[in-house]
Amino acid sequence: MTVKLFADSASDLPAAYFNEHNIELLPLKVHIDGQDYEDLITIEPKSVFDKIRDGHMPKTSQVSPDLFLKKFTQLAESNQSGIYIAFSSQLSGTYQTAVMIRDQVKEDHPDLDLTIIDSKCASLGYGLVVMKAAELLNNGGTKEEIIEASRFNSEHMEHLFTVEDLEYLAKGGRVSKASAFLGGLLNIKPLLHVEDGKLVPIEKMRGKKKLLKRILDVMEERGDDLSNQVIAISHGDDEELALEMKQLIEEKFSPKDVYISIIGCAIGSHTGTGTLAIFFLNQHS
């Protein structure tokens, strides 16, 4: 029985990656100016960042329950086995909705074989988990091997990121309004990470050079065998900053590869422009 891999757009992998690796894309929704869009399908990240620069504040919503119903029913009727690696349940209701719809589909299709994994990850941290699963699948890995690796990588994925303006995270309820005000007032750059699927501030500092150096220090403290890892960087439409970070990482750690991608529409709506995020494993599988 073949295995079908599902992932949603909060993985911040480009649409071409989903197509090339035959991964079923489940888009989150983006709402701007009274219009609804499907992340990566009917709107591109660059358009969202341009809107943000023009003063618009996009809103997002989880993957449509109707789309889950359609895709999971198709999976059941195709006699395929499925794995859906989902966006962190602490940042979106997408995972809970997927579980609910899977159970609903099972009432009519009791043989549905679909495992749903809460990645507790976001952006390219989540994307790296999906990339490893796709690699295993393409190399003939069994469903059990893919599930085991995905759970391990999800549990050990580090997220380090900084935002240009905390206001976006505050409006989405991701950080406190007081923190956002203080950061903007003093031009202080926060360094945050993800802990059990939630956004947690580590520290604040002034100046980009200090911040980038601190990111390298934290990578060294937390990373495991970084020279044998693929490290990922996502950015809020600031490729120049991402390339600068890539060069620093390559000089210090010489990783197997550094994968760069623009932050997707759904995540970018909450982080704003100028965001920089770095992802790596704290325990190498």
PDB file of C-alpha atoms in Angstrom:
ATOM      1  CA  MET A   1       0.000   0.000   0.000  1.00  0.00           C
ATOM      2  CA  THR A   2       1.418   3.402  -1.005  1.00  0.00           C
ATOM      3  CA  VAL A   3       1.697   6.269   1.472  1.00  0.00           C
ATOM      4  CA  LYS A   4       0.314   9.733   0.740  1.00  0.00           C
ATOM      5  CA  LEU A   5       1.971  12.653   2.543  1.00  0.00           C
ATOM      6  CA  PHE A   6      -0.040  15.742   3.516  1.00  0.00           C
ATOM      7  CA  ALA A   7       1.258  19.067   4.880  1.00  0.00           C
ATOM      8  CA  ASP A   8      -0.201  22.533   5.218  1.00  0.00           C
ATOM      9  CA  SER A   9       1.069  25.881   4.001  1.00  0.00           C
ATOM     10  CA  ALA A  10       2.351  26.945   7.451  1.00  0.00           C
ATOM     11  CA  SER A  11       5.395  24.757   6.637  1.00  0.00           C
ATOM     12  CA  ASP A  12       6.575  27.681   4.453  1.00  0.00           C
ATOM     13  CA  LEU A  13       7.788  25.325   1.734  1.00  0.00           C
ATOM     14  CA  PRO A  14       7.249  26.795  -1.750  1.00  0.00           C
ATOM     15  CA  ALA A  15       4.418  25.466  -3.927  1.00  0.00           C
ATOM     16  CA  ALA A  16       7.009  23.980  -6.298  1.00  0.00           C
ATOM     17  CA  TYR A  17       8.330  21.768  -3.484  1.00  0.00           C
ATOM     18  CA  PHE A  18       4.885  20.268  -2.889  1.00  0.00           C
ATOM     19  CA  ASN A  19       4.519  19.580  -6.618  1.00  0.00           C
ATOM     20  CA  GLU A  20       7.994  18.105  -7.082  1.00  0.00           C
ATOM     21  CA  HIS A  21       7.644  15.730  -4.130  1.00  0.00           C
ATOM     22  CA  ASN A  22       3.987  14.817  -4.655  1.00  0.00           C
ATOM     23  CA  ILE A  23       2.936  16.174  -1.255  1.00  0.00           C
ATOM     24  CA  GLU A  24      -0.718  17.153  -0.837  1.00  0.00           C
ATOM     25  CA  LEU A  25      -0.848  20.868   0.026  1.00  0.00           C
ATOM     26  CA  LEU A  26      -3.503  21.962   2.518  1.00  0.00           C
ATOM     27  CA  PRO A  27      -3.622  25.785   2.432  1.00  0.00           C
ATOM     28  CA  LEU A  28      -4.447  28.014   5.368  1.00  0.00           C
ATOM     29  CA  LYS A  29      -6.627  31.023   4.559  1.00  0.00           C
ATOM     30  CA  VAL A  30      -5.538  34.665   4.406  1.00  0.00           C
ATOM     31  CA  HIS A  31      -8.047  37.527   4.601  1.00  0.00           C
ATOM     32  CA  ILE A  32      -7.060  40.965   3.231  1.00  0.00           C
ATOM     33  CA  ASP A  33      -9.320  43.892   2.319  1.00  0.00           C
ATOM     34  CA  GLY A  34     -12.478  41.795   2.513  1.00  0.00           C
ATOM     35  CA  GLN A  35     -11.024  39.146   0.184  1.00  0.00           C
ATOM     36  CA  ASP A  36     -10.286  35.517   1.097  1.00  0.00           C
ATOM     37  CA  TYR A  37      -7.234  33.775  -0.341  1.00  0.00           C
ATOM     38  CA  GLU A  38      -5.688  30.306  -0.120  1.00  0.00           C
ATOM     39  CA  ASP A  39      -2.073  30.510   1.001  1.00  0.00           C
ATOM     40  CA  LEU A  40       0.326  29.552  -1.848  1.00  0.00           C
ATOM     41  CA  ILE A  41      -2.571  28.807  -4.224  1.00  0.00           C
ATOM     42  CA  THR A  42      -4.372  32.088  -4.860  1.00  0.00           C
ATOM     43  CA  ILE A  43      -1.904  34.447  -3.155  1.00  0.00           C
ATOM     44  CA  GLU A  44       1.893  34.613  -2.966  1.00  0.00           C
ATOM     45  CA  PRO A  45       3.947  35.707   0.076  1.00  0.00           C
ATOM     46  CA  LYS A  46       5.379  38.765  -1.730  1.00  0.00           C
ATOM     47  CA  SER A  47       1.847  40.137  -2.218  1.00  0.00           C
ATOM     48  CA  VAL A  48       1.112  39.798   1.504  1.00  0.00           C
ATOM     49  CA  PHE A  49       4.344  41.540   2.535  1.00  0.00           C
ATOM     50  CA  ASP A  50       3.637  44.366   0.061  1.00  0.00           C
ATOM     51  CA  LYS A  51       0.180  44.784   1.609  1.00  0.00           C
ATOM     52  CA  ILE A  52       1.699  44.863   5.111  1.00  0.00           C
ATOM     53  CA  ARG A  53       4.126  47.598   3.997  1.00  0.00           C
ATOM     54  CA  ASP A  54       1.116  49.567   2.739  1.00  0.00           C
ATOM     55  CA  GLY A  55      -0.381  49.453   6.228  1.00  0.00           C
ATOM     56  CA  HIS A  56      -2.788  46.530   5.841  1.00  0.00           C
ATOM     57  CA  MET A  57      -3.149  43.974   8.653  1.00  0.00           C
ATOM     58  CA  PRO A  58      -4.019  40.569   7.151  1.00  0.00           C
ATOM     59  CA  LYS A  59      -5.926  37.976   9.153  1.00  0.00           C
ATOM     60  CA  THR A  60      -5.625  34.228   8.834  1.00  0.00           C
ATOM     61  CA  SER A  61      -7.735  31.160   9.475  1.00  0.00           C
ATOM     62  CA  GLN A  62      -7.073  27.450   9.579  1.00  0.00           C
ATOM     63  CA  VAL A  63      -7.379  24.963   6.738  1.00  0.00           C
ATOM     64  CA  SER A  64     -11.002  24.642   5.610  1.00  0.00           C
ATOM     65  CA  PRO A  65     -12.904  21.708   7.214  1.00  0.00           C
ATOM     66  CA  ASP A  66     -14.523  21.102   3.811  1.00  0.00           C
ATOM     67  CA  LEU A  67     -11.102  20.678   2.213  1.00  0.00           C
ATOM     68  CA  PHE A  68     -10.087  18.193   4.918  1.00  0.00           C
ATOM     69  CA  LEU A  69     -13.328  16.295   4.310  1.00  0.00           C
ATOM     70  CA  LYS A  70     -12.713  16.163   0.568  1.00  0.00           C
ATOM     71  CA  LYS A  71      -9.035  15.122   0.794  1.00  0.00           C
ATOM     72  CA  PHE A  72      -9.517  12.556   3.578  1.00  0.00           C
ATOM     73  CA  THR A  73     -12.499  10.995   1.776  1.00  0.00           C
ATOM     74  CA  GLN A  74     -10.423  10.746  -1.411  1.00  0.00           C
ATOM     75  CA  LEU A  75      -7.658   9.055   0.596  1.00  0.00           C
ATOM     76  CA  ALA A  76     -10.111   6.538   2.045  1.00  0.00           C
ATOM     77  CA  GLU A  77     -11.560   5.735  -1.383  1.00  0.00           C
ATOM     78  CA  SER A  78      -8.120   5.374  -3.004  1.00  0.00           C
ATOM     79  CA  ASN A  79      -7.076   2.594  -0.609  1.00  0.00           C
ATOM     80  CA  GLN A  80      -3.922   4.549   0.216  1.00  0.00           C
ATOM     81  CA  SER A  81      -2.339   5.044   3.602  1.00  0.00           C
ATOM     82  CA  GLY A  82      -1.779   8.651   4.682  1.00  0.00           C
ATOM     83  CA  ILE A  83       0.349  10.789   6.986  1.00  0.00           C
ATOM     84  CA  TYR A  84      -0.588  14.389   7.676  1.00  0.00           C
ATOM     85  CA  ILE A  85       2.122  16.389   9.442  1.00  0.00           C
ATOM     86  CA  ALA A  86       0.262  19.414  10.843  1.00  0.00           C
ATOM     87  CA  PHE A  87       1.096  22.959  11.926  1.00  0.00           C
ATOM     88  CA  SER A  88       1.553  23.345  15.710  1.00  0.00           C
ATOM     89  CA  SER A  89      -1.703  22.876  17.622  1.00  0.00           C
ATOM     90  CA  GLN A  90      -0.563  25.699  19.945  1.00  0.00           C
ATOM     91  CA  LEU A  91      -0.631  28.238  17.108  1.00  0.00           C
ATOM     92  CA  SER A  92      -3.645  27.121  15.055  1.00  0.00           C
ATOM     93  CA  GLY A  93      -6.800  25.021  15.310  1.00  0.00           C
ATOM     94  CA  THR A  94      -5.830  23.196  12.110  1.00  0.00           C
ATOM     95  CA  TYR A  95      -4.567  20.041  13.850  1.00  0.00           C
ATOM     96  CA  GLN A  96      -7.690  19.674  16.026  1.00  0.00           C
ATOM     97  CA  THR A  97      -9.982  20.193  13.030  1.00  0.00           C
ATOM     98  CA  ALA A  98      -8.071  17.584  11.006  1.00  0.00           C
ATOM     99  CA  VAL A  99      -8.469  14.997  13.795  1.00  0.00           C
ATOM    100  CA  MET A 100     -12.189  15.758  14.045  1.00  0.00           C
ATOM    101  CA  ILE A 101     -12.726  15.420  10.276  1.00  0.00           C
ATOM    102  CA  ARG A 102     -10.668  12.209  10.105  1.00  0.00           C
ATOM    103  CA  ASP A 103     -12.907  10.670  12.783  1.00  0.00           C
ATOM    104  CA  GLN A 104     -15.964  11.842  10.859  1.00  0.00           C
ATOM    105  CA  VAL A 105     -14.710  10.245   7.618  1.00  0.00           C
ATOM    106  CA  LYS A 106     -13.979   7.008   9.499  1.00  0.00           C
ATOM    107  CA  GLU A 107     -17.689   6.645  10.299  1.00  0.00           C
ATOM    108  CA  ASP A 108     -18.352   6.017   6.588  1.00  0.00           C
ATOM    109  CA  HIS A 109     -14.903   4.599   5.787  1.00  0.00           C
ATOM    110  CA  PRO A 110     -13.787   2.569   8.824  1.00  0.00           C
ATOM    111  CA  ASP A 111     -10.689   1.342   6.949  1.00  0.00           C
ATOM    112  CA  LEU A 112      -9.274   4.859   6.560  1.00  0.00           C
ATOM    113  CA  ASP A 113      -5.572   4.642   7.441  1.00  0.00           C
ATOM    114  CA  LEU A 114      -4.482   8.192   8.263  1.00  0.00           C
ATOM    115  CA  THR A 115      -1.997   9.222  10.947  1.00  0.00           C
ATOM    116  CA  ILE A 116      -2.062  12.903  11.948  1.00  0.00           C
ATOM    117  CA  ILE A 117       1.047  14.269  13.656  1.00  0.00           C
ATOM    118  CA  ASP A 118       1.054  17.508  15.648  1.00  0.00           C
ATOM    119  CA  SER A 119       4.465  18.849  14.634  1.00  0.00           C
ATOM    120  CA  LYS A 120       4.468  21.528  17.391  1.00  0.00           C
ATOM    121  CA  CYS A 121       6.531  23.407  14.775  1.00  0.00           C
ATOM    122  CA  ALA A 122       6.040  26.399  12.508  1.00  0.00           C
ATOM    123  CA  SER A 123       7.502  27.892   9.329  1.00  0.00           C
ATOM    124  CA  LEU A 124      10.577  26.074   8.010  1.00  0.00           C
ATOM    125  CA  GLY A 125      11.024  24.232  11.331  1.00  0.00           C
ATOM    126  CA  TYR A 126       7.845  22.463  10.328  1.00  0.00           C
ATOM    127  CA  GLY A 127       9.095  22.482   6.719  1.00  0.00           C
ATOM    128  CA  LEU A 128      12.274  20.582   7.672  1.00  0.00           C
ATOM    129  CA  VAL A 129      10.155  17.880   9.332  1.00  0.00           C
ATOM    130  CA  VAL A 130       8.137  17.553   6.105  1.00  0.00           C
ATOM    131  CA  MET A 131      11.293  17.524   3.943  1.00  0.00           C
ATOM    132  CA  LYS A 132      12.763  14.648   5.948  1.00  0.00           C
ATOM    133  CA  ALA A 133       9.490  12.715   5.697  1.00  0.00           C
ATOM    134  CA  ALA A 134       9.413  13.264   1.917  1.00  0.00           C
ATOM    135  CA  GLU A 135      13.032  12.098   1.632  1.00  0.00           C
ATOM    136  CA  LEU A 136      12.250   8.905   3.545  1.00  0.00           C
ATOM    137  CA  LEU A 137       9.118   8.303   1.489  1.00  0.00           C
ATOM    138  CA  ASN A 138      10.963   8.772  -1.813  1.00  0.00           C
ATOM    139  CA  ASN A 139      13.671   6.362  -0.619  1.00  0.00           C
ATOM    140  CA  GLY A 140      11.147   3.617   0.095  1.00  0.00           C
ATOM    141  CA  GLY A 141      10.686   4.204   3.835  1.00  0.00           C
ATOM    142  CA  THR A 142       7.760   2.481   5.510  1.00  0.00           C
ATOM    143  CA  LYS A 143       4.887   4.386   7.064  1.00  0.00           C
ATOM    144  CA  GLU A 144       6.150   3.472  10.542  1.00  0.00           C
ATOM    145  CA  GLU A 145       9.673   4.746   9.754  1.00  0.00           C
ATOM    146  CA  ILE A 146       8.302   8.039   8.418  1.00  0.00           C
ATOM    147  CA  ILE A 147       6.057   8.519  11.470  1.00  0.00           C
ATOM    148  CA  GLU A 148       8.898   7.739  13.885  1.00  0.00           C
ATOM    149  CA  ALA A 149      11.315  10.132  12.150  1.00  0.00           C
ATOM    150  CA  SER A 150       8.677  12.881  11.900  1.00  0.00           C
ATOM    151  CA  ARG A 151       7.859  12.661  15.592  1.00  0.00           C
ATOM    152  CA  PHE A 152      11.543  12.675  16.541  1.00  0.00           C
ATOM    153  CA  ASN A 153      12.347  15.645  14.295  1.00  0.00           C
ATOM    154  CA  SER A 154       9.284  17.541  15.521  1.00  0.00           C
ATOM    155  CA  GLU A 155      10.298  17.025  19.137  1.00  0.00           C
ATOM    156  CA  HIS A 156      13.902  18.110  18.552  1.00  0.00           C
ATOM    157  CA  MET A 157      13.400  21.014  16.142  1.00  0.00           C
ATOM    158  CA  GLU A 158      14.774  24.336  17.372  1.00  0.00           C
ATOM    159  CA  HIS A 159      13.229  27.617  16.204  1.00  0.00           C
ATOM    160  CA  LEU A 160      15.175  30.851  16.720  1.00  0.00           C
ATOM    161  CA  PHE A 161      13.693  34.008  15.307  1.00  0.00           C
ATOM    162  CA  THR A 162      13.520  37.739  15.524  1.00  0.00           C
ATOM    163  CA  VAL A 163      10.933  40.178  14.199  1.00  0.00           C
ATOM    164  CA  GLU A 164      11.253  43.730  12.911  1.00  0.00           C
ATOM    165  CA  ASP A 165       8.116  44.831  14.734  1.00  0.00           C
ATOM    166  CA  LEU A 166       6.500  43.003  17.660  1.00  0.00           C
ATOM    167  CA  GLU A 167       3.195  44.728  16.885  1.00  0.00           C
ATOM    168  CA  TYR A 168       2.150  41.987  14.439  1.00  0.00           C
ATOM    169  CA  LEU A 169       2.671  39.217  16.979  1.00  0.00           C
ATOM    170  CA  ALA A 170       0.849  41.285  19.613  1.00  0.00           C
ATOM    171  CA  LYS A 171      -2.198  41.855  17.404  1.00  0.00           C
ATOM    172  CA  GLY A 172      -2.400  38.133  16.745  1.00  0.00           C
ATOM    173  CA  GLY A 173      -2.184  37.432  20.485  1.00  0.00           C
ATOM    174  CA  ARG A 174       1.264  35.822  20.163  1.00  0.00           C
ATOM    175  CA  VAL A 175       3.063  38.225  22.531  1.00  0.00           C
ATOM    176  CA  SER A 176       1.836  40.789  25.039  1.00  0.00           C
ATOM    177  CA  LYS A 177       0.944  44.321  23.949  1.00  0.00           C
ATOM    178  CA  ALA A 178       3.320  45.659  26.627  1.00  0.00           C
ATOM    179  CA  SER A 179       6.257  43.747  25.140  1.00  0.00           C
ATOM    180  CA  ALA A 180       5.400  45.038  21.674  1.00  0.00           C
ATOM    181  CA  PHE A 181       5.222  48.645  22.883  1.00  0.00           C
ATOM    182  CA  LEU A 182       8.531  48.410  24.734  1.00  0.00           C
ATOM    183  CA  GLY A 183      10.284  46.809  21.767  1.00  0.00           C
ATOM    184  CA  GLY A 184       9.092  49.482  19.354  1.00  0.00           C
ATOM    185  CA  LEU A 185       9.836  52.333  21.725  1.00  0.00           C
ATOM    186  CA  LEU A 186      13.443  51.398  22.391  1.00  0.00           C
ATOM    187  CA  ASN A 187      14.209  49.800  19.007  1.00  0.00           C
ATOM    188  CA  ILE A 188      15.010  46.597  20.863  1.00  0.00           C
ATOM    189  CA  LYS A 189      15.107  43.399  18.829  1.00  0.00           C
ATOM    190  CA  PRO A 190      13.634  40.338  20.509  1.00  0.00           C
ATOM    191  CA  LEU A 191      15.030  36.844  20.170  1.00  0.00           C
ATOM    192  CA  LEU A 192      12.277  34.228  20.485  1.00  0.00           C
ATOM    193  CA  HIS A 193      11.969  30.480  20.181  1.00  0.00           C
ATOM    194  CA  VAL A 194       9.245  27.839  20.158  1.00  0.00           C
ATOM    195  CA  GLU A 195       8.703  25.774  23.287  1.00  0.00           C
ATOM    196  CA  ASP A 196       6.177  22.928  23.147  1.00  0.00           C
ATOM    197  CA  GLY A 197       4.616  24.586  20.115  1.00  0.00           C
ATOM    198  CA  LYS A 198       4.276  28.063  21.669  1.00  0.00           C
ATOM    199  CA  LEU A 199       6.207  31.276  21.015  1.00  0.00           C
ATOM    200  CA  VAL A 200       8.441  32.171  23.959  1.00  0.00           C
ATOM    201  CA  PRO A 201      10.825  35.187  24.199  1.00  0.00           C
ATOM    202  CA  ILE A 202      14.426  34.324  25.137  1.00  0.00           C
ATOM    203  CA  GLU A 203      15.931  37.791  25.441  1.00  0.00           C
ATOM    204  CA  LYS A 204      16.017  41.272  23.932  1.00  0.00           C
ATOM    205  CA  MET A 205      18.969  43.228  22.612  1.00  0.00           C
ATOM    206  CA  ARG A 206      19.793  46.326  20.636  1.00  0.00           C
ATOM    207  CA  GLY A 207      21.522  46.231  17.271  1.00  0.00           C
ATOM    208  CA  LYS A 208      21.532  43.740  14.394  1.00  0.00           C
ATOM    209  CA  LYS A 209      25.189  42.658  14.753  1.00  0.00           C
ATOM    210  CA  LYS A 210      24.712  41.718  18.400  1.00  0.00           C
ATOM    211  CA  LEU A 211      21.539  39.871  17.546  1.00  0.00           C
ATOM    212  CA  LEU A 212      23.067  37.792  14.732  1.00  0.00           C
ATOM    213  CA  LYS A 213      26.058  36.922  16.898  1.00  0.00           C
ATOM    214  CA  ARG A 214      23.725  35.856  19.711  1.00  0.00           C
ATOM    215  CA  ILE A 215      21.795  33.634  17.293  1.00  0.00           C
ATOM    216  CA  LEU A 216      25.068  31.879  16.406  1.00  0.00           C
ATOM    217  CA  ASP A 217      25.893  31.461  20.114  1.00  0.00           C
ATOM    218  CA  VAL A 218      22.485  29.914  20.851  1.00  0.00           C
ATOM    219  CA  MET A 219      22.852  27.619  17.846  1.00  0.00           C
ATOM    220  CA  GLU A 220      26.204  26.452  19.217  1.00  0.00           C
ATOM    221  CA  GLU A 221      24.689  25.879  22.680  1.00  0.00           C
ATOM    222  CA  ARG A 222      21.625  23.987  21.473  1.00  0.00           C
ATOM    223  CA  GLY A 223      22.572  22.419  18.149  1.00  0.00           C
ATOM    224  CA  ASP A 224      23.745  18.846  17.800  1.00  0.00           C
ATOM    225  CA  ASP A 225      26.319  17.964  15.134  1.00  0.00           C
ATOM    226  CA  LEU A 226      25.384  21.010  13.047  1.00  0.00           C
ATOM    227  CA  SER A 227      27.986  20.150  10.391  1.00  0.00           C
ATOM    228  CA  ASN A 228      25.887  17.101   9.479  1.00  0.00           C
ATOM    229  CA  GLN A 229      22.564  18.921   9.361  1.00  0.00           C
ATOM    230  CA  VAL A 230      20.498  20.818   6.839  1.00  0.00           C
ATOM    231  CA  ILE A 231      19.797  24.173   8.493  1.00  0.00           C
ATOM    232  CA  ALA A 232      16.866  26.281   7.306  1.00  0.00           C
ATOM    233  CA  ILE A 233      16.369  30.039   7.235  1.00  0.00           C
ATOM    234  CA  SER A 234      13.075  31.768   6.510  1.00  0.00           C
ATOM    235  CA  HIS A 235      12.693  35.513   6.058  1.00  0.00           C
ATOM    236  CA  GLY A 236       9.989  38.158   5.912  1.00  0.00           C
ATOM    237  CA  ASP A 237      10.812  39.388   2.407  1.00  0.00           C
ATOM    238  CA  ASP A 238      14.379  40.317   3.351  1.00  0.00           C
ATOM    239  CA  GLU A 239      16.534  37.916   1.371  1.00  0.00           C
ATOM    240  CA  GLU A 240      19.630  40.046   1.920  1.00  0.00           C
ATOM    241  CA  LEU A 241      19.412  39.507   5.700  1.00  0.00           C
ATOM    242  CA  ALA A 242      18.810  35.764   5.181  1.00  0.00           C
ATOM    243  CA  LEU A 243      21.898  35.509   2.950  1.00  0.00           C
ATOM    244  CA  GLU A 244      23.973  37.398   5.522  1.00  0.00           C
ATOM    245  CA  MET A 245      22.837  34.916   8.192  1.00  0.00           C
ATOM    246  CA  LYS A 246      23.556  31.998   5.860  1.00  0.00           C
ATOM    247  CA  GLN A 247      27.145  33.175   5.347  1.00  0.00           C
ATOM    248  CA  LEU A 248      27.695  33.484   9.122  1.00  0.00           C
ATOM    249  CA  ILE A 249      26.260  29.992   9.696  1.00  0.00           C
ATOM    250  CA  GLU A 250      28.405  28.451   6.944  1.00  0.00           C
ATOM    251  CA  GLU A 251      31.564  30.104   8.277  1.00  0.00           C
ATOM    252  CA  LYS A 252      30.933  28.920  11.830  1.00  0.00           C
ATOM    253  CA  PHE A 253      29.328  25.472  11.409  1.00  0.00           C
ATOM    254  CA  SER A 254      29.895  24.254   7.801  1.00  0.00           C
ATOM    255  CA  PRO A 255      26.499  22.469   7.628  1.00  0.00           C
ATOM    256  CA  LYS A 256      25.540  20.014   4.893  1.00  0.00           C
ATOM    257  CA  ASP A 257      23.257  22.647   3.411  1.00  0.00           C
ATOM    258  CA  VAL A 258      21.431  25.868   4.284  1.00  0.00           C
ATOM    259  CA  TYR A 259      17.922  26.012   2.853  1.00  0.00           C
ATOM    260  CA  ILE A 260      16.371  29.483   2.461  1.00  0.00           C
ATOM    261  CA  SER A 261      12.743  30.367   1.760  1.00  0.00           C
ATOM    262  CA  ILE A 262      10.506  33.389   2.117  1.00  0.00           C
ATOM    263  CA  ILE A 263       7.992  33.103   4.972  1.00  0.00           C
ATOM    264  CA  GLY A 264       4.579  32.078   3.672  1.00  0.00           C
ATOM    265  CA  CYS A 265       1.395  34.157   3.671  1.00  0.00           C
ATOM    266  CA  ALA A 266      -0.184  32.639   6.798  1.00  0.00           C
ATOM    267  CA  ILE A 267       2.895  32.904   9.040  1.00  0.00           C
ATOM    268  CA  GLY A 268       3.996  36.198   7.502  1.00  0.00           C
ATOM    269  CA  SER A 269       0.638  37.803   8.316  1.00  0.00           C
ATOM    270  CA  HIS A 270       1.503  37.373  12.020  1.00  0.00           C
ATOM    271  CA  THR A 271       5.223  38.162  11.937  1.00  0.00           C
ATOM    272  CA  GLY A 272       5.361  41.064   9.477  1.00  0.00           C
ATOM    273  CA  THR A 273       8.227  42.115   7.233  1.00  0.00           C
ATOM    274  CA  GLY A 274      11.898  41.812   8.168  1.00  0.00           C
ATOM    275  CA  THR A 275      11.491  38.645  10.216  1.00  0.00           C
ATOM    276  CA  LEU A 276      14.443  36.252  10.342  1.00  0.00           C
ATOM    277  CA  ALA A 277      14.079  32.659  11.549  1.00  0.00           C
ATOM    278  CA  ILE A 278      16.625  29.832  11.841  1.00  0.00           C
ATOM    279  CA  PHE A 279      15.814  26.150  12.301  1.00  0.00           C
ATOM    280  CA  PHE A 280      17.983  23.171  13.283  1.00  0.00           C
ATOM    281  CA  LEU A 281      17.888  20.015  15.397  1.00  0.00           C
ATOM    282  CA  ASN A 282      19.025  19.888  19.022  1.00  0.00           C
ATOM    283  CA  GLN A 283      19.483  16.139  18.751  1.00  0.00           C
ATOM    284  CA  HIS A 284      20.467  14.657  15.417  1.00  0.00           C
ATOM    285  CA  SER A 285      18.620  11.520  14.319  1.00  0.00           C
TER     286      SER A 285
END
